[in-house]
Coordinates of N, CA and C and ligand atoms in Angstrom, one line a residue:
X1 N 40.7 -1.9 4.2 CA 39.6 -2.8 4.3 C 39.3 -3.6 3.0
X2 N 38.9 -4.4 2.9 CA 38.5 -5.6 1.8 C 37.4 -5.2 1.8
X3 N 37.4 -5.4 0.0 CA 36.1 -4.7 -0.7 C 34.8 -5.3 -0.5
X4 N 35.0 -6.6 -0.5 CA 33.7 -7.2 0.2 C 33.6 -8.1 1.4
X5 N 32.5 -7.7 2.3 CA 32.7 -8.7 3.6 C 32.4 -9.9 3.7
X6 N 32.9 -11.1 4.6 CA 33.1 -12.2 5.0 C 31.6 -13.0 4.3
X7 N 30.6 -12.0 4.6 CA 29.3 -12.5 4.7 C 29.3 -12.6 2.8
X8 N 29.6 -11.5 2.3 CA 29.3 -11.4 1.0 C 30.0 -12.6 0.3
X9 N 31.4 -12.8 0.7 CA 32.4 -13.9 0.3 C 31.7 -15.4 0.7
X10 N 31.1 -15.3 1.4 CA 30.5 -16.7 2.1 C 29.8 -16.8 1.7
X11 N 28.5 -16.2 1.2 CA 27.1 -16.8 0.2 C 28.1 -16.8 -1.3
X12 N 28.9 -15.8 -1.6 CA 29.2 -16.4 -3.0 C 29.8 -17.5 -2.9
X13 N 30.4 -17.7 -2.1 CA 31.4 -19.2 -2.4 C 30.4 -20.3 -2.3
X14 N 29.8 -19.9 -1.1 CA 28.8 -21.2 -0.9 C 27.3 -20.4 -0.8
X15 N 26.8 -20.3 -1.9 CA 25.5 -19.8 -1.7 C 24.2 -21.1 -1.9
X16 N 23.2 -20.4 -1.0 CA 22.3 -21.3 -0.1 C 21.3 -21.5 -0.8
X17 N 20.1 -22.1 -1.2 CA 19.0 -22.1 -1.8 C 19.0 -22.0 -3.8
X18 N 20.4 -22.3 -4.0 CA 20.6 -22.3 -6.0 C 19.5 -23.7 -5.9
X19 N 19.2 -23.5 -7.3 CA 18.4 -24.2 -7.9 C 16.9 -23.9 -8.2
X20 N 16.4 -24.7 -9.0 CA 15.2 -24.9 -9.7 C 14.0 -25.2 -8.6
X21 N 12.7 -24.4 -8.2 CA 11.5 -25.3 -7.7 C 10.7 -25.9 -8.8
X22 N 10.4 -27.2 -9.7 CA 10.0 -27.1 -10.5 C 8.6 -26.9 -10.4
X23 N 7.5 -26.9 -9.4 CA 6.3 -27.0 -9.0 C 5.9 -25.6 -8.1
X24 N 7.1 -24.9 -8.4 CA 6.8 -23.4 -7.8 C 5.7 -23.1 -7.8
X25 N 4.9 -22.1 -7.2 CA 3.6 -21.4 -6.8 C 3.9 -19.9 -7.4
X26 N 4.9 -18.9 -7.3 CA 5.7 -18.1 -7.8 C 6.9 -18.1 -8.8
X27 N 7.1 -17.2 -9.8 CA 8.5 -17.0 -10.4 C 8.8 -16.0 -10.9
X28 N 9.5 -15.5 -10.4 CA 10.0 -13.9 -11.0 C 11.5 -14.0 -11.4
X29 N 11.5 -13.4 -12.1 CA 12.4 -13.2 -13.6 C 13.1 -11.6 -13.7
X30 N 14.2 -11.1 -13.5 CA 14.3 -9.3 -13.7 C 15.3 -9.7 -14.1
X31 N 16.1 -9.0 -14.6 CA 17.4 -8.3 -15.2 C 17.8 -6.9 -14.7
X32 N 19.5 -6.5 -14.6 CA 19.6 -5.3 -15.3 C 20.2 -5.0 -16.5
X33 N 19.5 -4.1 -17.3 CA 19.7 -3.6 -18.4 C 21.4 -3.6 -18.4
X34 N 22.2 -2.6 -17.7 CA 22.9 -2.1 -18.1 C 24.2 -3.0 -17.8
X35 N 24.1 -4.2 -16.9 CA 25.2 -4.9 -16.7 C 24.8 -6.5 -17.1
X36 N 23.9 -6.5 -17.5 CA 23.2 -7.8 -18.4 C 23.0 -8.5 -17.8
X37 N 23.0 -8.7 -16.1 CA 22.9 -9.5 -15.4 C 21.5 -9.8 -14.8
X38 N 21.1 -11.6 -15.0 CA 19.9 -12.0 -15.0 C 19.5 -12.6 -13.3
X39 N 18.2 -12.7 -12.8 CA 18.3 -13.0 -11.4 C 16.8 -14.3 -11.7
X40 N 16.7 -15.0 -11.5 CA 15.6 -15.5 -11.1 C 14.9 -16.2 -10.0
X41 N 14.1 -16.0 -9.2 CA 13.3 -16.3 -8.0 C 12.5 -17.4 -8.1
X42 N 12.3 -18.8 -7.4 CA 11.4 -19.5 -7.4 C 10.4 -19.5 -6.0
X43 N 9.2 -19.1 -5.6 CA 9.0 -19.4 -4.3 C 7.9 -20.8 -4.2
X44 N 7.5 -21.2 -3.1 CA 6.6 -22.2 -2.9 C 6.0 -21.3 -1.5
X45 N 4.4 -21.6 -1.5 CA 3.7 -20.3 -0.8 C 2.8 -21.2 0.3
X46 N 2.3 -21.5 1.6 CA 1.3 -22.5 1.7 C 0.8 -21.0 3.3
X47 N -0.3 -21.3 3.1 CA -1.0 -20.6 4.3 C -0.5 -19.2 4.5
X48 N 0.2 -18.5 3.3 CA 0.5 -17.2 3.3 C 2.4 -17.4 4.4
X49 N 2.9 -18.2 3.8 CA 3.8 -18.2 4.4 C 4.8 -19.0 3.2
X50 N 5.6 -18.3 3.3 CA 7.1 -18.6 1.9 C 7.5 -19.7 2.5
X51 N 7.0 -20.7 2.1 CA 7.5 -22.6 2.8 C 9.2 -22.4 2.1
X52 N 9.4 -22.1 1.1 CA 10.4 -22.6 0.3 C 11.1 -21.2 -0.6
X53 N 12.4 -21.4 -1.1 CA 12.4 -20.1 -2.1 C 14.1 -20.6 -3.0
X54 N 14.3 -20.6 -4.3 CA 15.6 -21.2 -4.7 C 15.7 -20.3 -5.5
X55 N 17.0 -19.7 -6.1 CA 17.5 -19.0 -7.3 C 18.2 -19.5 -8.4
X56 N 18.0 -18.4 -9.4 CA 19.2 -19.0 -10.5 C 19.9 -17.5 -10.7
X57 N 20.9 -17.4 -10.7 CA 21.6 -16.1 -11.0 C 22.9 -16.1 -12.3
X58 N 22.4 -15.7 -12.9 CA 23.4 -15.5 -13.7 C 23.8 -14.0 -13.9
X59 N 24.7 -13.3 -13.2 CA 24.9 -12.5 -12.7 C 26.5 -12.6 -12.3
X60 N 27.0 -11.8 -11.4 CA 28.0 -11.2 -10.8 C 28.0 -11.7 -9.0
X61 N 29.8 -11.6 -8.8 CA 29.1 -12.3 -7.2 C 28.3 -11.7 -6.1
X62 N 28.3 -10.4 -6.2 CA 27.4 -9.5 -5.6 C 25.9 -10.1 -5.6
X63 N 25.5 -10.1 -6.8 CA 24.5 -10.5 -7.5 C 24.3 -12.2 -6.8
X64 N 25.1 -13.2 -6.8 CA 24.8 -14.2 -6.2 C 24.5 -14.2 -4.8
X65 N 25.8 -13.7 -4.0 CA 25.7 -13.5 -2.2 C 24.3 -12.7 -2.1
X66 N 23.6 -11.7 -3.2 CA 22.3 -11.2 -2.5 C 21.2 -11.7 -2.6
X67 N 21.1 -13.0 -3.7 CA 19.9 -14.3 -4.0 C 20.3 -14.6 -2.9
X68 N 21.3 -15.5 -2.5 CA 21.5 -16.1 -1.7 C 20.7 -15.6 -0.1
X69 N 21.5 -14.3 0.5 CA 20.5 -14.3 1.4 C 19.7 -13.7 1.4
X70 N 19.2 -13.3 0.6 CA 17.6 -12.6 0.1 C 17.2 -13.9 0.4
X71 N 16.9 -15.0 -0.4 CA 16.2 -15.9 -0.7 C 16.3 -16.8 1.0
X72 N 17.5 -16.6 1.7 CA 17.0 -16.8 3.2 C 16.2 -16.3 4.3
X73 N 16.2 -14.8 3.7 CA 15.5 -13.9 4.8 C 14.1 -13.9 4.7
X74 N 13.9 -14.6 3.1 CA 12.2 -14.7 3.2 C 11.4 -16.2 3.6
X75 N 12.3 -17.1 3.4 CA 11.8 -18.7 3.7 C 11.3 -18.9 5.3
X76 N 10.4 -19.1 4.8 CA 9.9 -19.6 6.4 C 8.4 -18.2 7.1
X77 N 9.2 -17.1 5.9 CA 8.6 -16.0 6.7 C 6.9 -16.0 5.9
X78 N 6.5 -14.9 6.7 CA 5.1 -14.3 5.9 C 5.4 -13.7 4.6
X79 N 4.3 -14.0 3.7 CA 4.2 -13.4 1.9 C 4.8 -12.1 2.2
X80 N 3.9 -11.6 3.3 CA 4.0 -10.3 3.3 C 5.5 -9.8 4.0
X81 N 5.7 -10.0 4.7 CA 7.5 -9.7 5.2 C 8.2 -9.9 3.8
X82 N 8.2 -10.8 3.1 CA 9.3 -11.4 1.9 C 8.7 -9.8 1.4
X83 N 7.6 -9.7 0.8 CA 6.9 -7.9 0.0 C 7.6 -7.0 0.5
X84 N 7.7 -6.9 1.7 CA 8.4 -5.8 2.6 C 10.4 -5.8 2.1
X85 N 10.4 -7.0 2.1 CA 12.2 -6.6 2.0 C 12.7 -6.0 1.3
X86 N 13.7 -5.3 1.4 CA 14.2 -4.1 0.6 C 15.5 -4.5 0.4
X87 N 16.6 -3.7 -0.4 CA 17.3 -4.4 -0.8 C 18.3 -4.2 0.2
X88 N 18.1 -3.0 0.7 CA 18.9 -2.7 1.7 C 18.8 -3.0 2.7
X89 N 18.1 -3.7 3.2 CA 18.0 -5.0 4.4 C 18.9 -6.2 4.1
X90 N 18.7 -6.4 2.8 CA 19.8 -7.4 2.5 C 20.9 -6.7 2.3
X91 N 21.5 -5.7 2.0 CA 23.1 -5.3 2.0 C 23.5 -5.2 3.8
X92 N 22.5 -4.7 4.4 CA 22.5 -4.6 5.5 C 23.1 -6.4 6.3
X93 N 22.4 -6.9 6.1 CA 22.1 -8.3 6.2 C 23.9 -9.2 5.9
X94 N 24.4 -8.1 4.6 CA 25.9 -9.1 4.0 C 26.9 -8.6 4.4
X95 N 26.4 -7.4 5.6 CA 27.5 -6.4 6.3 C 28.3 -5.2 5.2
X96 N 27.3 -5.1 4.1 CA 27.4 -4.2 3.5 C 28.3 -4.5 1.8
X97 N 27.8 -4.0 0.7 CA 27.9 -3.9 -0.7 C 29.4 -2.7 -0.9
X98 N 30.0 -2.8 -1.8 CA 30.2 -1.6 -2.3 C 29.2 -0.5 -3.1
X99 N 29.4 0.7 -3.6 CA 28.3 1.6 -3.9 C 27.9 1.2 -5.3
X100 N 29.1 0.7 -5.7 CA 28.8 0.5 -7.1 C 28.0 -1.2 -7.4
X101 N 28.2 -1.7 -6.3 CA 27.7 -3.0 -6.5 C 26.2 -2.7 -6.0
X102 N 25.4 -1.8 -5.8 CA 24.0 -1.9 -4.5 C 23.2 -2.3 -5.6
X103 N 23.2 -2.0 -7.3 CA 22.5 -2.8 -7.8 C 22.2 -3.7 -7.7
X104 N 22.8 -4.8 -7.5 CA 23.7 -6.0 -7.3 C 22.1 -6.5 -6.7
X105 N 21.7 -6.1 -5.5 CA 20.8 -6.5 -4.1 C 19.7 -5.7 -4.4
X106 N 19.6 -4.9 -5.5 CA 17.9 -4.4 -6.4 C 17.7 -5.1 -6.4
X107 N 18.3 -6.0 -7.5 CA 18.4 -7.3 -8.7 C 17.4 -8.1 -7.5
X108 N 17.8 -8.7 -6.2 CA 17.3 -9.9 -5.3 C 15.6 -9.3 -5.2
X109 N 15.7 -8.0 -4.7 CA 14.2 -7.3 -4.1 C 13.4 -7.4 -5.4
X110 N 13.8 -6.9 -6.7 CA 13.0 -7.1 -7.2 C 12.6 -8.4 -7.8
X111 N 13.4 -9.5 -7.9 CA 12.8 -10.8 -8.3 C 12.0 -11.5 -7.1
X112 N 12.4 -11.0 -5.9 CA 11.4 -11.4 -4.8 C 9.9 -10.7 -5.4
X113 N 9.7 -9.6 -5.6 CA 8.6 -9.2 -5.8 C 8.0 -9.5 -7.0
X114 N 8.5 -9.7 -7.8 CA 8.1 -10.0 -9.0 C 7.4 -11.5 -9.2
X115 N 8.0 -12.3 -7.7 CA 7.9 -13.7 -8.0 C 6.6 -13.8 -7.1
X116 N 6.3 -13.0 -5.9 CA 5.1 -12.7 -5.2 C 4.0 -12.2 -6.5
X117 N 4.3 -11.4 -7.2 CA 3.2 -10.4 -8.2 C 3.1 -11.7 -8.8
X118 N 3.6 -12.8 -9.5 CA 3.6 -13.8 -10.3 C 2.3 -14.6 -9.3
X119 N 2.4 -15.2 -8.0 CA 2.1 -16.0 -6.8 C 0.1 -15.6 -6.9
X120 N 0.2 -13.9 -7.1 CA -0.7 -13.3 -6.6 C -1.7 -13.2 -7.7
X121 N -0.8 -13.1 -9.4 CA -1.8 -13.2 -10.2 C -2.3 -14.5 -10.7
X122 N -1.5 -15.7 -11.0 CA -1.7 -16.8 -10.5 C -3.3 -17.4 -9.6
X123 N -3.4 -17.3 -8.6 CA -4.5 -17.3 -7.8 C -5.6 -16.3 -7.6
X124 N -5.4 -15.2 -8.9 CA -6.5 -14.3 -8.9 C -6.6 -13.5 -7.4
X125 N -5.3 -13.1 -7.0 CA -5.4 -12.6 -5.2 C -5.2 -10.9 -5.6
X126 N -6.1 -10.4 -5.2 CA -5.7 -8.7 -5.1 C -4.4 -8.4 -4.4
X127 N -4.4 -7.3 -4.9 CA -2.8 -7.0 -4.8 C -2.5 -5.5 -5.1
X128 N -1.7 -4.8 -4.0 CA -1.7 -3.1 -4.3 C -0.5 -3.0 -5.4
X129 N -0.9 -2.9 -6.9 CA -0.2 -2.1 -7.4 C 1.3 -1.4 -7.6
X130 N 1.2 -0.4 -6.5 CA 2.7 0.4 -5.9 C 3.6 -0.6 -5.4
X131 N 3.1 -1.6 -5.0 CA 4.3 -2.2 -4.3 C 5.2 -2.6 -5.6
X132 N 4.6 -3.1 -6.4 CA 5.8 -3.6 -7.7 C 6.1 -2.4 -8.2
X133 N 5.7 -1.2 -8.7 CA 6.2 -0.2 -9.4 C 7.1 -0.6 -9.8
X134 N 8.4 -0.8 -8.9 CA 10.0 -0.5 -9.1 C 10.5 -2.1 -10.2
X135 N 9.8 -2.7 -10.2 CA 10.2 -3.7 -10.9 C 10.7 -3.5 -12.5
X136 N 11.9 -3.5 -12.6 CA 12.3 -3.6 -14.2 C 12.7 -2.6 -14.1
X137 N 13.1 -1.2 -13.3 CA 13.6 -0.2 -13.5 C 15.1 -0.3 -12.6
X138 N 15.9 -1.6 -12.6 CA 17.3 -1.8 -11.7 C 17.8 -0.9 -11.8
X139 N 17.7 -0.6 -13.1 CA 19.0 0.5 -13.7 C 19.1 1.8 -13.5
X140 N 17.9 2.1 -12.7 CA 17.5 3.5 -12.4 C 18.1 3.6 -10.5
X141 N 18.4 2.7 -10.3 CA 19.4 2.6 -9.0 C 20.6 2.4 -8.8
X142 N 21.1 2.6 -10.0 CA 22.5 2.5 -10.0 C 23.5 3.4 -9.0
X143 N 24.5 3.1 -8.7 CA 25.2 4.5 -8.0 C 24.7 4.3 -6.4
X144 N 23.5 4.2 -6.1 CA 22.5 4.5 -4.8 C 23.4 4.2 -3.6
Ligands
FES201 FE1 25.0 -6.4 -12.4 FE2 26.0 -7.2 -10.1 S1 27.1 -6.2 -11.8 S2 24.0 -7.5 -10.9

């Protein structure tokens, strides 16, 4: 079997949503420590609904294919669905990571969230806490 699937090969080659929002509403920014790889999230937010969402990845192609469709599974949708995504909906989503790559698709979850926590303090909007926890801790998922 080939180490990565069609889906994974197909957002890296051609991945969807690269680029800058320069008028963003959100931006979240994470790294992982241990493989130096940087992810960043731009969203645009209107009526509690992710109108828009672009990345910059500098990273690995795992790391690209999971901006890529991370950053599709949330456009269009509710704030709150994009908050809910996990990363394993997106591995799920690319027909699956290697073990050693699932970092790879933290990296997407948490710059989604981080770019909502950005969105939320921005506008002064309450916001529970626990949901970001995991933010900044990639590296603590490694292996998973
Ligand atoms: Fe670090 Fe993929 S190797 S994000």
């Amino acid at each position: 079997m080939a180490l990565y699937s069609e889906k994974v090969m197909d957002h890296f080659k051609n991945p969807r949503n690269v680029g800058v929002i320069e008028d963003a509403d959100g931006v979240g920014e994470v790294g992982n420590a241990k493989c130096g790889d940087i992810m960043k999230i731009y969203i645009k937010v209107k009526d509690g609904i992710v109108t828009d969402a672009k990345f910059e990845t500098f990273g690995c192609g795992s790391a690209i294919a999971s901006s890529s469709m991370a950053t599709e599974m949330i456009k269009g949708h509710p704030l709150t669905e994009a908050l809910s995504l996990t990363n394993k909906a997106v591995v799920e989503a690319l027909d699956g990571l290697p073990a050693h790559k699932i970092h790879c698709s933290v990296l997407a979850e948490e710059a989604i969230k981080s770019a909502i926590l950005d969105y939320y303090t921005r506008n002064n909007l309450p916001y529970d806490e626990s949901v970001f926890k995991k933010i900044g801790c990639a590296h603590e998922h490694d292996g998973e």
